[in-house]
Coordinates of C-alpha atoms and ligand atoms in Angstrom, one line a residue:
X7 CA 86.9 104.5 84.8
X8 CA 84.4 106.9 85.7
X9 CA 85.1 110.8 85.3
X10 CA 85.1 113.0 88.4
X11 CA 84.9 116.1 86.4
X12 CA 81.6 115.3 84.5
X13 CA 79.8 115.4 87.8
X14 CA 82.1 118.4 89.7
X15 CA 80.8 122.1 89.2
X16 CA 83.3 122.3 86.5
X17 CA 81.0 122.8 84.0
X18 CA 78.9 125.4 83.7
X19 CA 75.7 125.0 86.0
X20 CA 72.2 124.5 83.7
X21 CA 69.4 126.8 83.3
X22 CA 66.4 126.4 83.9
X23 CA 67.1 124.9 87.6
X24 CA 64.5 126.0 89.7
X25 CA 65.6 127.9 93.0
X26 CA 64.0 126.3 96.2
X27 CA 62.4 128.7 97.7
X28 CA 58.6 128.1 100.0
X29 CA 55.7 128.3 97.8
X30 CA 52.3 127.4 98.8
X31 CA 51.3 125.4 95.7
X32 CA 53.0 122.3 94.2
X33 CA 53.6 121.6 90.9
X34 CA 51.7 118.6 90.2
X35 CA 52.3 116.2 86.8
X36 CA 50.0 114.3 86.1
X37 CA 50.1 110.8 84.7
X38 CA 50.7 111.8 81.2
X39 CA 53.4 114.3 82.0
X40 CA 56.2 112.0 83.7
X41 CA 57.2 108.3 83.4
X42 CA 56.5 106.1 86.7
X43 CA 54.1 103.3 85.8
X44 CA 53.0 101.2 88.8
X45 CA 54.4 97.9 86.7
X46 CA 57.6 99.5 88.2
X47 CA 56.4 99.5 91.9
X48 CA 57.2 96.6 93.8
X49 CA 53.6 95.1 94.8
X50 CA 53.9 95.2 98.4
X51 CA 54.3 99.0 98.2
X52 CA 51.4 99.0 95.8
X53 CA 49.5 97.1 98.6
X54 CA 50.4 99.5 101.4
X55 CA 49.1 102.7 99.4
X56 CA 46.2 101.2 97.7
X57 CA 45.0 99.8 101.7
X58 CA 45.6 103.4 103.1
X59 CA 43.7 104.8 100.7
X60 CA 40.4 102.5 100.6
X61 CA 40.7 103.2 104.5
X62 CA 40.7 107.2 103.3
X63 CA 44.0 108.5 104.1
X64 CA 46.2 110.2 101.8
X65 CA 49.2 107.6 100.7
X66 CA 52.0 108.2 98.9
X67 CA 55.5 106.7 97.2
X68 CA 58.3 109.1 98.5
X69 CA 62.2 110.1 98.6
X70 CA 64.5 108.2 96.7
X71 CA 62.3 105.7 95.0
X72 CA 60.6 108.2 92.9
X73 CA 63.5 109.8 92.6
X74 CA 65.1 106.8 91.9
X75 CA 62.1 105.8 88.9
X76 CA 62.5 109.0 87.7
X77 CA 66.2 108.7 86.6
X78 CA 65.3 104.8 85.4
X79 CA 67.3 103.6 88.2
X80 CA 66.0 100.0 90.0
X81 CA 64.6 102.0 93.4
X82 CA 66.7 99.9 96.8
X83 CA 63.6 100.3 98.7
X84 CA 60.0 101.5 98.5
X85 CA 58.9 104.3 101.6
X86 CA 55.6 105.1 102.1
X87 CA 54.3 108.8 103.3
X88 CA 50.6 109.1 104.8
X89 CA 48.4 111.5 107.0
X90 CA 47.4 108.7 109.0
X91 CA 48.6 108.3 112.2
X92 CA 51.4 106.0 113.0
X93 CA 48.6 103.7 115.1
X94 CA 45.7 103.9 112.3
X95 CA 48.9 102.7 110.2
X96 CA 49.4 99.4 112.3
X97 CA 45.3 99.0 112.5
X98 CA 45.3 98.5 108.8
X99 CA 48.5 96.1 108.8
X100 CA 48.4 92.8 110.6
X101 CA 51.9 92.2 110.1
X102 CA 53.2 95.7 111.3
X103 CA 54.9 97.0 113.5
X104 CA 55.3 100.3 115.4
X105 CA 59.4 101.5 115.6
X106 CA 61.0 104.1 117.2
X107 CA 60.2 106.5 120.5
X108 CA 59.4 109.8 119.6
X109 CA 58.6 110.0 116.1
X110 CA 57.2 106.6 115.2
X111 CA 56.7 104.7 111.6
X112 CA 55.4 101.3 110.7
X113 CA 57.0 98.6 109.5
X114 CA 55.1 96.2 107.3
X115 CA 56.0 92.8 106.6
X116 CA 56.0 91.0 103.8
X117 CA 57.1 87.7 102.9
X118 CA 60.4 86.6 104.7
X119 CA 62.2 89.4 104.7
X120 CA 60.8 92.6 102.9
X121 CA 60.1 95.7 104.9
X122 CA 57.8 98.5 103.7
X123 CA 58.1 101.4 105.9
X124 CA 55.1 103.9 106.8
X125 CA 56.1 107.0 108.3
X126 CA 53.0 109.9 109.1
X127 CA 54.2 113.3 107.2
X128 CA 56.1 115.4 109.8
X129 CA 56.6 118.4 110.7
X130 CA 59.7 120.5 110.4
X131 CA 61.9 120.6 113.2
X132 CA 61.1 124.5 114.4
X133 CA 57.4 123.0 114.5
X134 CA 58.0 120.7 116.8
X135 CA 58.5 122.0 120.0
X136 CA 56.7 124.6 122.1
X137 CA 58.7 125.7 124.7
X138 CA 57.3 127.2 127.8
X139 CA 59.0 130.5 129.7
X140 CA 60.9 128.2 131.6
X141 CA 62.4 126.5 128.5
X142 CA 60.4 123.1 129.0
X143 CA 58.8 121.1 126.3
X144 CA 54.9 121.6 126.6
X145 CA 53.8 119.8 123.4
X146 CA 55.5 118.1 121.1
X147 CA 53.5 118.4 117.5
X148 CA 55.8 116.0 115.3
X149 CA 53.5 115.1 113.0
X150 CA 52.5 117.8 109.7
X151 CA 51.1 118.0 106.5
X152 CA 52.2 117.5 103.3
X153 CA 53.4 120.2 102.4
X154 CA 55.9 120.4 105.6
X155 CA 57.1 116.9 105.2
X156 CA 58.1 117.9 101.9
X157 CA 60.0 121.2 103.3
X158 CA 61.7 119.1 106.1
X159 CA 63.4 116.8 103.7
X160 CA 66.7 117.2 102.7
X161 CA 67.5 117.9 98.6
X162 CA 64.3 119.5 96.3
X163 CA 65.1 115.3 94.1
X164 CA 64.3 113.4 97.5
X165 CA 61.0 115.6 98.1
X166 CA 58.8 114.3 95.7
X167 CA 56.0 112.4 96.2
X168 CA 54.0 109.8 93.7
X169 CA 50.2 109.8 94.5
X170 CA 48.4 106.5 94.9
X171 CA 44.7 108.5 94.3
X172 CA 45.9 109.9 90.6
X173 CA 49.4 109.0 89.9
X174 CA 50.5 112.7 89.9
X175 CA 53.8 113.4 91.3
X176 CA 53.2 116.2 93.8
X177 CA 56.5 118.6 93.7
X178 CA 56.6 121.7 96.7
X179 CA 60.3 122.2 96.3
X180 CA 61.1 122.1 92.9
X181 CA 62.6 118.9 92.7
X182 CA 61.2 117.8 89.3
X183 CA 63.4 120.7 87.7
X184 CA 66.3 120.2 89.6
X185 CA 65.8 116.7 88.7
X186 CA 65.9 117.7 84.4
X187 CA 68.8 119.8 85.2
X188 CA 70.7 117.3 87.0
X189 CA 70.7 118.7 90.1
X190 CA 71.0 118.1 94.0
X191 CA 69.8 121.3 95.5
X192 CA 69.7 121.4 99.3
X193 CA 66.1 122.5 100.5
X194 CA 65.8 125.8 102.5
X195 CA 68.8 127.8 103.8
X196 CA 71.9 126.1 103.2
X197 CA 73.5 127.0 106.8
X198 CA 70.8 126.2 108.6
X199 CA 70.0 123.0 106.9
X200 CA 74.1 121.8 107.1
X201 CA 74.1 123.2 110.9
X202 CA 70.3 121.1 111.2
X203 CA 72.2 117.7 110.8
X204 CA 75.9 117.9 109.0
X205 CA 75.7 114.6 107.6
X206 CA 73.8 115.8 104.5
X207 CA 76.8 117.2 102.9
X208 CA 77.7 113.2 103.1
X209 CA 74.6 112.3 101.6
X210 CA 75.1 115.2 98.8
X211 CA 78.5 113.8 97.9
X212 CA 77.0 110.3 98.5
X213 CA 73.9 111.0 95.5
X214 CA 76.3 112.5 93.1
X215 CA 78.4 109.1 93.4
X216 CA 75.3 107.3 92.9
X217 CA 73.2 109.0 90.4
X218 CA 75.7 111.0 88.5
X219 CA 74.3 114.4 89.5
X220 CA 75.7 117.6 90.4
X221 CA 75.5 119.7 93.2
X222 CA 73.8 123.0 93.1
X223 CA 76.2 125.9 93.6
X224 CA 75.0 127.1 96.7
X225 CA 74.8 123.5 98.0
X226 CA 78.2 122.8 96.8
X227 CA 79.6 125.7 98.9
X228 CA 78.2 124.9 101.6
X229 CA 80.1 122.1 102.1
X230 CA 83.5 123.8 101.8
X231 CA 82.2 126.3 104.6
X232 CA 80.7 123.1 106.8
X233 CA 82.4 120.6 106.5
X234 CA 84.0 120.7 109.6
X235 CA 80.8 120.1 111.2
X236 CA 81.1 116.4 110.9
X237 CA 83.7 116.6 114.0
X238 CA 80.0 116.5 116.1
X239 CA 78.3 113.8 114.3
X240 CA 78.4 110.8 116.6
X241 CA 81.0 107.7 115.6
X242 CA 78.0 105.3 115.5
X243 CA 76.2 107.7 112.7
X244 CA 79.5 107.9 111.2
X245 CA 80.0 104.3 110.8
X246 CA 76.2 103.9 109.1
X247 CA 76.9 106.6 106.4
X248 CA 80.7 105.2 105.8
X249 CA 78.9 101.5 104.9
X250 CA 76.8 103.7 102.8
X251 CA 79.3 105.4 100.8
X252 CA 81.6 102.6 100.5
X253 CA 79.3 99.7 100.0
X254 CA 76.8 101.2 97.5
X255 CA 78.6 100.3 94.1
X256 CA 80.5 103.7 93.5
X257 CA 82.7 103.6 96.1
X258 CA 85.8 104.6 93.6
X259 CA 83.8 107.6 93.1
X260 CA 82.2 108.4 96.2
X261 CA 85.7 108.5 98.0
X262 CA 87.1 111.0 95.4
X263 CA 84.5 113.3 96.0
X264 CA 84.9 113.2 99.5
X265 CA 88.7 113.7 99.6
X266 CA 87.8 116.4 97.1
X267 CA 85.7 118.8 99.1
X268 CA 87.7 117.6 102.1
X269 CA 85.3 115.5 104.3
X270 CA 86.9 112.6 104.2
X271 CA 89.9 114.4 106.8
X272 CA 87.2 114.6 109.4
X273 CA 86.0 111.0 109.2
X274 CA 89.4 109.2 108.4
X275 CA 92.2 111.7 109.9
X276 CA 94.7 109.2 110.1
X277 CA 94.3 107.9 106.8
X278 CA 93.6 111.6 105.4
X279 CA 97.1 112.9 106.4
X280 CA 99.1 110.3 104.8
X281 CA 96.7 110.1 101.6
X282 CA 98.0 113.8 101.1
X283 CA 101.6 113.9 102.1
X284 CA 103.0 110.3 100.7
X285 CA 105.4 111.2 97.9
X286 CA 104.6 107.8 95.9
X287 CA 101.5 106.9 95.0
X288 CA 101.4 103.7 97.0
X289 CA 98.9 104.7 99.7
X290 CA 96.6 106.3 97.5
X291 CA 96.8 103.5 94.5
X292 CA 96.3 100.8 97.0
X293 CA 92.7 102.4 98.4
X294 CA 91.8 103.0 94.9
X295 CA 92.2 99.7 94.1
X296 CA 90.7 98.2 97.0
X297 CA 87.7 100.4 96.4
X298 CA 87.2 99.5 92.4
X299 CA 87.5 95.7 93.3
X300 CA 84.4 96.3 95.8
X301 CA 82.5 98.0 93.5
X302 CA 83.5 95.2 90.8
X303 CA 82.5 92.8 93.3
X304 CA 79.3 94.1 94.0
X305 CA 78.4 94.6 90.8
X306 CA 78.8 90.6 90.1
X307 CA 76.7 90.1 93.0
X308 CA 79.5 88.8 95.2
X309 CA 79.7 89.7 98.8
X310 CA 81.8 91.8 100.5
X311 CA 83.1 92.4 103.9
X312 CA 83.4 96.2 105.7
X313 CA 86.5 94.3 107.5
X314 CA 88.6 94.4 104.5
X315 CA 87.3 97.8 103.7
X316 CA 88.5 98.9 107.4
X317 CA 91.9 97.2 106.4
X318 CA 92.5 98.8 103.1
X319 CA 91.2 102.1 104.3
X320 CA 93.3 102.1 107.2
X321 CA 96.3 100.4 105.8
X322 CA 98.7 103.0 105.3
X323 CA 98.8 104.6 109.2
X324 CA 98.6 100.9 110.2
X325 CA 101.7 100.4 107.9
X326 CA 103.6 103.1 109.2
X327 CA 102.8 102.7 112.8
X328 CA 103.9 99.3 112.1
X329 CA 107.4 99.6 110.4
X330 CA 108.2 102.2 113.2
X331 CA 107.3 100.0 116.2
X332 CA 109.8 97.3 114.0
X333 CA 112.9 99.4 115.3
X334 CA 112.3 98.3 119.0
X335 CA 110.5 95.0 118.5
X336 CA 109.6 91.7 116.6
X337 CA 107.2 92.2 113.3
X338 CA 104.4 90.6 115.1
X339 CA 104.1 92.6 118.4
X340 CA 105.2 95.5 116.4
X341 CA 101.9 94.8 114.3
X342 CA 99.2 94.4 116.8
X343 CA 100.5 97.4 118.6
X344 CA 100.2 99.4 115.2
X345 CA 96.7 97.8 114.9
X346 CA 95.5 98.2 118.5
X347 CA 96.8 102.3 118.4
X348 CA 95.5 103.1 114.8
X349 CA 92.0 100.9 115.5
X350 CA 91.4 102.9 119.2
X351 CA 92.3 106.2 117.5
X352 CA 89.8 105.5 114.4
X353 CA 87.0 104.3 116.7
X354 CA 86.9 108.1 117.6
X355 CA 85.5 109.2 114.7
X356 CA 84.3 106.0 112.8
X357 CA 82.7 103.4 115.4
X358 CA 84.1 100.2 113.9
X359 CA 81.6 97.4 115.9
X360 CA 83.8 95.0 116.9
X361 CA 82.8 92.1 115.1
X362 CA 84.2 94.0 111.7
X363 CA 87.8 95.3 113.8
X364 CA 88.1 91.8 114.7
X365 CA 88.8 90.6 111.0
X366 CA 90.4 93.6 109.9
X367 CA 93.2 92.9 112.5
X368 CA 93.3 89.1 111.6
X369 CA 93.6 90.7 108.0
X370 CA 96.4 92.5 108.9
X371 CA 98.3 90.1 111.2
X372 CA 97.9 87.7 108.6
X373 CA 100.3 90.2 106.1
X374 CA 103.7 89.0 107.9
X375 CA 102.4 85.6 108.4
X376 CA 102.4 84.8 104.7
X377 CA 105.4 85.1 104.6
X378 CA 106.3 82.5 106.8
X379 CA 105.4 79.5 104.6
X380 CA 108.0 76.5 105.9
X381 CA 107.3 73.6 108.0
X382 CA 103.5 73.2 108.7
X383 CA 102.8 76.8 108.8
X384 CA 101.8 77.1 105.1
X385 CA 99.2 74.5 105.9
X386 CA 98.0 76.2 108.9
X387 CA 97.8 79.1 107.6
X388 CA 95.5 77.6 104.7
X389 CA 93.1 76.4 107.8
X390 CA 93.0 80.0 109.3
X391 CA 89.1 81.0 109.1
X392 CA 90.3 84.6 107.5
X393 CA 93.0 83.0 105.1
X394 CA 91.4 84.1 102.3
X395 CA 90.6 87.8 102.8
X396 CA 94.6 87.6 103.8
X397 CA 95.4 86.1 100.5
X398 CA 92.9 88.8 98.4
X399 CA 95.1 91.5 100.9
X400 CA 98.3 90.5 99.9
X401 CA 97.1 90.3 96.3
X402 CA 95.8 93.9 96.4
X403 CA 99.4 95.4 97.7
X404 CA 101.2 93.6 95.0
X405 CA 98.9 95.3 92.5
X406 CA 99.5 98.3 94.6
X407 CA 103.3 98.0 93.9
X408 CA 104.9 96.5 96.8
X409 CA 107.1 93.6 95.3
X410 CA 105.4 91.0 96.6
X411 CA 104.0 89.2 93.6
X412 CA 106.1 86.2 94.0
X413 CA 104.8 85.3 97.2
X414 CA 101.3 85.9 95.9
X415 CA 101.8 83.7 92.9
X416 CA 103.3 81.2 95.3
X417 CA 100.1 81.2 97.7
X418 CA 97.9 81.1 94.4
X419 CA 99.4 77.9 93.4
X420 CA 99.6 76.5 96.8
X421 CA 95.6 76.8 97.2
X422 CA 95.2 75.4 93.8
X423 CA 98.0 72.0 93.5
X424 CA 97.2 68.9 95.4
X425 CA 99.1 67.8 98.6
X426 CA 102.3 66.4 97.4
X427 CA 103.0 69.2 95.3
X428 CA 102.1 71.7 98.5
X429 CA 104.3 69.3 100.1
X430 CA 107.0 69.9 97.2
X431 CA 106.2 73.5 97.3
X432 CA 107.3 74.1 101.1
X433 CA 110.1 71.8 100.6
X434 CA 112.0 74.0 97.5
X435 CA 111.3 77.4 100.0
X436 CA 114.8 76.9 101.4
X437 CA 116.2 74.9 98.3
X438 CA 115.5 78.3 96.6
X439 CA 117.4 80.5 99.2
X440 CA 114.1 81.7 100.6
X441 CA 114.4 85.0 102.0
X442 CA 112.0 85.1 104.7
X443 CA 113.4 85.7 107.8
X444 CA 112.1 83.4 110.6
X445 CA 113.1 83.9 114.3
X446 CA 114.1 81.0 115.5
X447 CA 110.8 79.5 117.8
X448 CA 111.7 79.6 121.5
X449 CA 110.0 76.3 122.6
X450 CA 110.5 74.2 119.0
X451 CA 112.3 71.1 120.1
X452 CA 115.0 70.7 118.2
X453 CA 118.2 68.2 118.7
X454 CA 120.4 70.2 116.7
X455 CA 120.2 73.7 117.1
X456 CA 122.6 74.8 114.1
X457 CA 120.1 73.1 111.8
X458 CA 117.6 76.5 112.0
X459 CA 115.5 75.8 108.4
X460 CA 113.1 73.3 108.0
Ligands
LIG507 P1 68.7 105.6 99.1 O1 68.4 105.2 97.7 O2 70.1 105.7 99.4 O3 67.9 104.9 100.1 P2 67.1 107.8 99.9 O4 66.9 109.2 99.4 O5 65.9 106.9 99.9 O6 68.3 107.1 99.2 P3 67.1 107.4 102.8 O7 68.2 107.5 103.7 O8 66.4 106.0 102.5 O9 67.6 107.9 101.4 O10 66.0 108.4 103.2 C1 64.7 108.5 102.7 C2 64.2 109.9 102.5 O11 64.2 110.5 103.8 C3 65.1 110.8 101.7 O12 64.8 110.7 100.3 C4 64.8 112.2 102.3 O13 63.6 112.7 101.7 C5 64.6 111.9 103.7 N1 65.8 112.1 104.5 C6 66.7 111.1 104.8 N2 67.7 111.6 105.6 C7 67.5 112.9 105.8 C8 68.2 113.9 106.5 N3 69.3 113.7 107.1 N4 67.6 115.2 106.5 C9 66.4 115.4 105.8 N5 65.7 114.4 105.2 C10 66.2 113.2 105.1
LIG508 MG1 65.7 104.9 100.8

C-alpha cells in the first residue's frame, strides 16, 4: 500500500527549495553536473533535435521527459521545444505534420505509430494579444523565446529544458532545486496561474501521484482557496484529465489526494456526497478496490477499460438511485432509470463519450442479471459481449463486502467446467432452494402455469 502522508505537507517542507521568482539568467548544468545521457533518449527524438540543429535552430528536450530522466523514471513521451517556426519545422520533416489553429506544433512520424511533437517556444499569455482602443485583437504574437516559454509553463520541474548543442539542462525557474527538494512548485503567482487555467491543481495532485513529490506550500494552498474553479473547466477537458489520473498506474493514490484537498466533489458530485456521508465503508472500499486492481492491471501490462472505471466510480449513487426506484418498479426498469439519471447528471461535469457510458450501463444491468442463472439464461448470459467485465464487477462487490460470493464462485466455475456440468450446475439452482427471485416471463409458453421454476 502506498502512504499518503509521505507525500502530504505533513512533513516539514525542505530547505534549500528555491522560490520561483523571474530572473533573467538560467542556471545552466552542464553535462558533468546532472545525469541524462542521450543512450536514455529515444532515437527519434534524438533525430528531431540533432536535424533542427544542423539546419541552425535552437532544439531542445522539454517538460516532463527531462523531468521524468531526471527522477530515473522511463519518460511516456519525448516533446521537442525550438525557435523555429512551426513551418521551418515541417520543411525539415517529410513525415510531419502541422496541428492545431492558432498556436500550431508539428507532429513527426515515425515508424507506425510514434509521434514526436515540435512545438515553437511561446509566449506567455499577457504577450499575446494587443488589443486596440476598441478592445479588438490587432496582432496576435504567440510565439517567444526561451526564456518565456519556460515562464509560461506550469510547475519550476516541468520547465526545464535538455540542450541538444551542449547537453546542459537550461533551468529559468528553478526547477532543478525544486526537483532535489522534492518539490512541485507552481511557476509565477499562484492566483493568477490557478485562475489562468484551474486544471493545474489536477495536474499538481496528478504529479505527486506519479512521481512521489510534494507540493510546495504556497502551491498547496492554492488549491484549498481554488479549487472550486474546476466548476468552469469544460466536461470534455474534464473527461481527458479524469483518464489521466485514473489510468496512469497510481490511481489508488491519485484519487486520495483528490478527495483530500477536495477536488474530486467538483468533478464527481454525485459520487463525492455519498463517499463522505455512508456510515459503512462499502462505498468507499469498493472504489478503492476497483482502483488498486487497475493500477495492478496496468502494471502487468493488461488492458483496461474507462467503462468499468465509470461503473465503479459511479456505483454507489447508481446503487442508491437504484434500490429507491425498486419501491415503485421491477429491478430492471428500476436500474436503467438509476443509470440513465446518474449517467445525464455526471455528463455535466465529466463528459463520458458515449462509446465508454455504453458499457458502463451494460456493466451495470448485467449486476441483477447474474443472478438469474436458470433455464438458458446462464448460457446467454455467458454469450453477452460484456459478460466478463460483469463477472470482474460482481467479483469486485463481493470483495467489497456485499455477500455475494456464492454467486461469484458459482459464475467462476460455470466459465471454467464443461457443458454437462454447466448443464448440472443450472439444474441443482432450484434443487438447492435457489433464492433468486424470478418474475414470472409474460410471454414464456408454458402448459402448466403452477410449474414457475425451471
Ligand atoms: P506526462 O508525463 O504526464 O506527459 P508532462 O509534464 O509531459 O507529463 P504534458 O501534459 O505532456 O505533461 O505537458 C507537457 C508540458 O507542457 C508540461 O511539462 C508543461 O511544461 C507544459 N504544460 C502542460 N499543460 C500545461 C498547463 N495547463 N499550463 C502550463 N503548462 C502546461
Ligand atoms: Mg508529456
Amino acid at each position: 500500500m502506498f502512504s499518503l502522508n509521505k507525500i502530504l505537507n505533513k512533513l516539514k517542507p525542505s530547505k534549500g527549495a528555491a522560490k520561483a521568482t523571474q530572473v533573467a539568467e538560467p542556471l545552466i548544468l552542464t553535462r558533468d553536473k546532472h545525469s541524462i545521457s542521450r543512450k536514455q533518449i529515444r532515437q527519434s527524438a534524438l533525430k528531431v533535435l540533432y536535424t533542427l540543429n544542423e539546419a541552425g535552430y535552437e532544439a531542445y528536450l522539454v517538460g516532463g521527459c527531462v523531468r521524468d530522466l531526471l527522477l530515473g523514471h522511463e519518460p511516456k513521451d519525448f516533446d521537442i521545444a525550438t525557435n523555429a517556426l512551426p513551418e521551418e519545422v515541417h520543411k525539415l520533416f517529410r513525415r510531419s505534420r502541422l496541428i492545431g489553429r492558432r498556436f500550431k506544433l508539428v507532429h513527426v512520424r515515425f515508424g507506425r505509430d510514434e509521434i514526436i511533437e515540435v512545438a515553437t517556444f511561446r509566449a506567455p499569455p499577457e504577450a499575446e494579444m494587443h488589443v486596440d482602443d476598441q478592445g479588438r485583437i490587432m496582432q496576435d504574437n504567440v510565439y517567444g523565446t526561451l526564456a518565456q516559454d519556460a515562464w509560461r509553463r506550469d510547475f519550476t520541474v516541468n520547465a526545464l529544458y535538455y540542450n541538444i548543442r551542449d547537453f546542459s539542462i537550461v533551468d529559468y525557474t528553478g526547477g532543478i532545486a525544486d526537483l532535489e527538494a522534492g518539490l512541485i512548485r507552481l511557476i509565477g503567482d499562484v492566483e493568477t496561474r490557478y485562475r489562468e487555467d484551474p486544471v493545474r491543481m489536477l495536474r499538481a495532485v496528478r504529479f505527486m501521484g506519479k512521481l512521489g513529490l510534494r507540493l510546495a506550500p504556497e502551491t498547496e494552498a492554492g488549491i484549498t482557496k481554488f479549487g472550486s474553479l474546476l466548476a468552469d473547466i469544460p466536461a470534455a477537458r474534464l473527461f481527458d484529465e479524469t483518464l489521466k489520473l485514473y489510468l496512469s498506474g497510481q490511481a489508488a493514490m491519485t484519487h486520495e489526494l483528490l478527495c483530500h484537498y477536495h477536488l474530486f466533489d467538483h468533478m464527481y458530485p454525485q459520487t463525492a456526497a455519498l463517499l463522505k456521508t455512508e456510515a459503512d465503508n462499502y462505498p468507499r472500499t469498493l472504489l478503492m478496490k476497483a482502483l488498486e486492481n487497475t493500477d495492478k492491471r496496468l502494471a502487468d501490462n493488461k488492458p483496461v477499460t474507462p467503462a468499468f472505471l465509470f461503473a465503479a466510480l459511479l456505483w454507489e449513487p447508481l446503487r442508491q438511485r437504484w434500490q429507491h426506484y425498486q419501491t415503485r418498479m421491477p429491478e430492471m426498469p428500476a436500474m436503467q432509470r438509476a443509470a440513465t439519471e446518474v449517467l445525464s447528471e455526471q455528463v455535466q461535469r465529466v463528459a463520458i463519450p458515449k462509446r465508454y457510458s455504453m458499457v458502463t450501463r451494460d456493466i451495470w444491468s448485467l449486476q441483477p442479471r447474474l443472478t438469474r442463472r436458470q433455464g438458458k439464461r446462464a448460457f446467454s448470459l455467458l454469450l453477452h459481449p460484456k459478460f466478463r467485465a460483469g463477472y470482474d464487477f460482481l467479483a469486485l462487490r463481493a470483495e467489497a463486502g456485499e455477500s455475494i460470493q456464492p454467486l461469484v464462485d458459482w459464475w467462476t466455475r460455470f466459465q471454467a467446467v464443461p457443458v454437462n456440468e454447466q448443464n448440472e450446475m443450472v439444474q441443482s439452482l432450484s434443487g438447492q432452494g435457489d433464492t433468486e427471485k424470478r418474475k414470472p416471463r409474460r410471454r414464456r409458453r408454458r402448459r402448466k402455469p403452477v410449474n414457475k421454476e425451471d
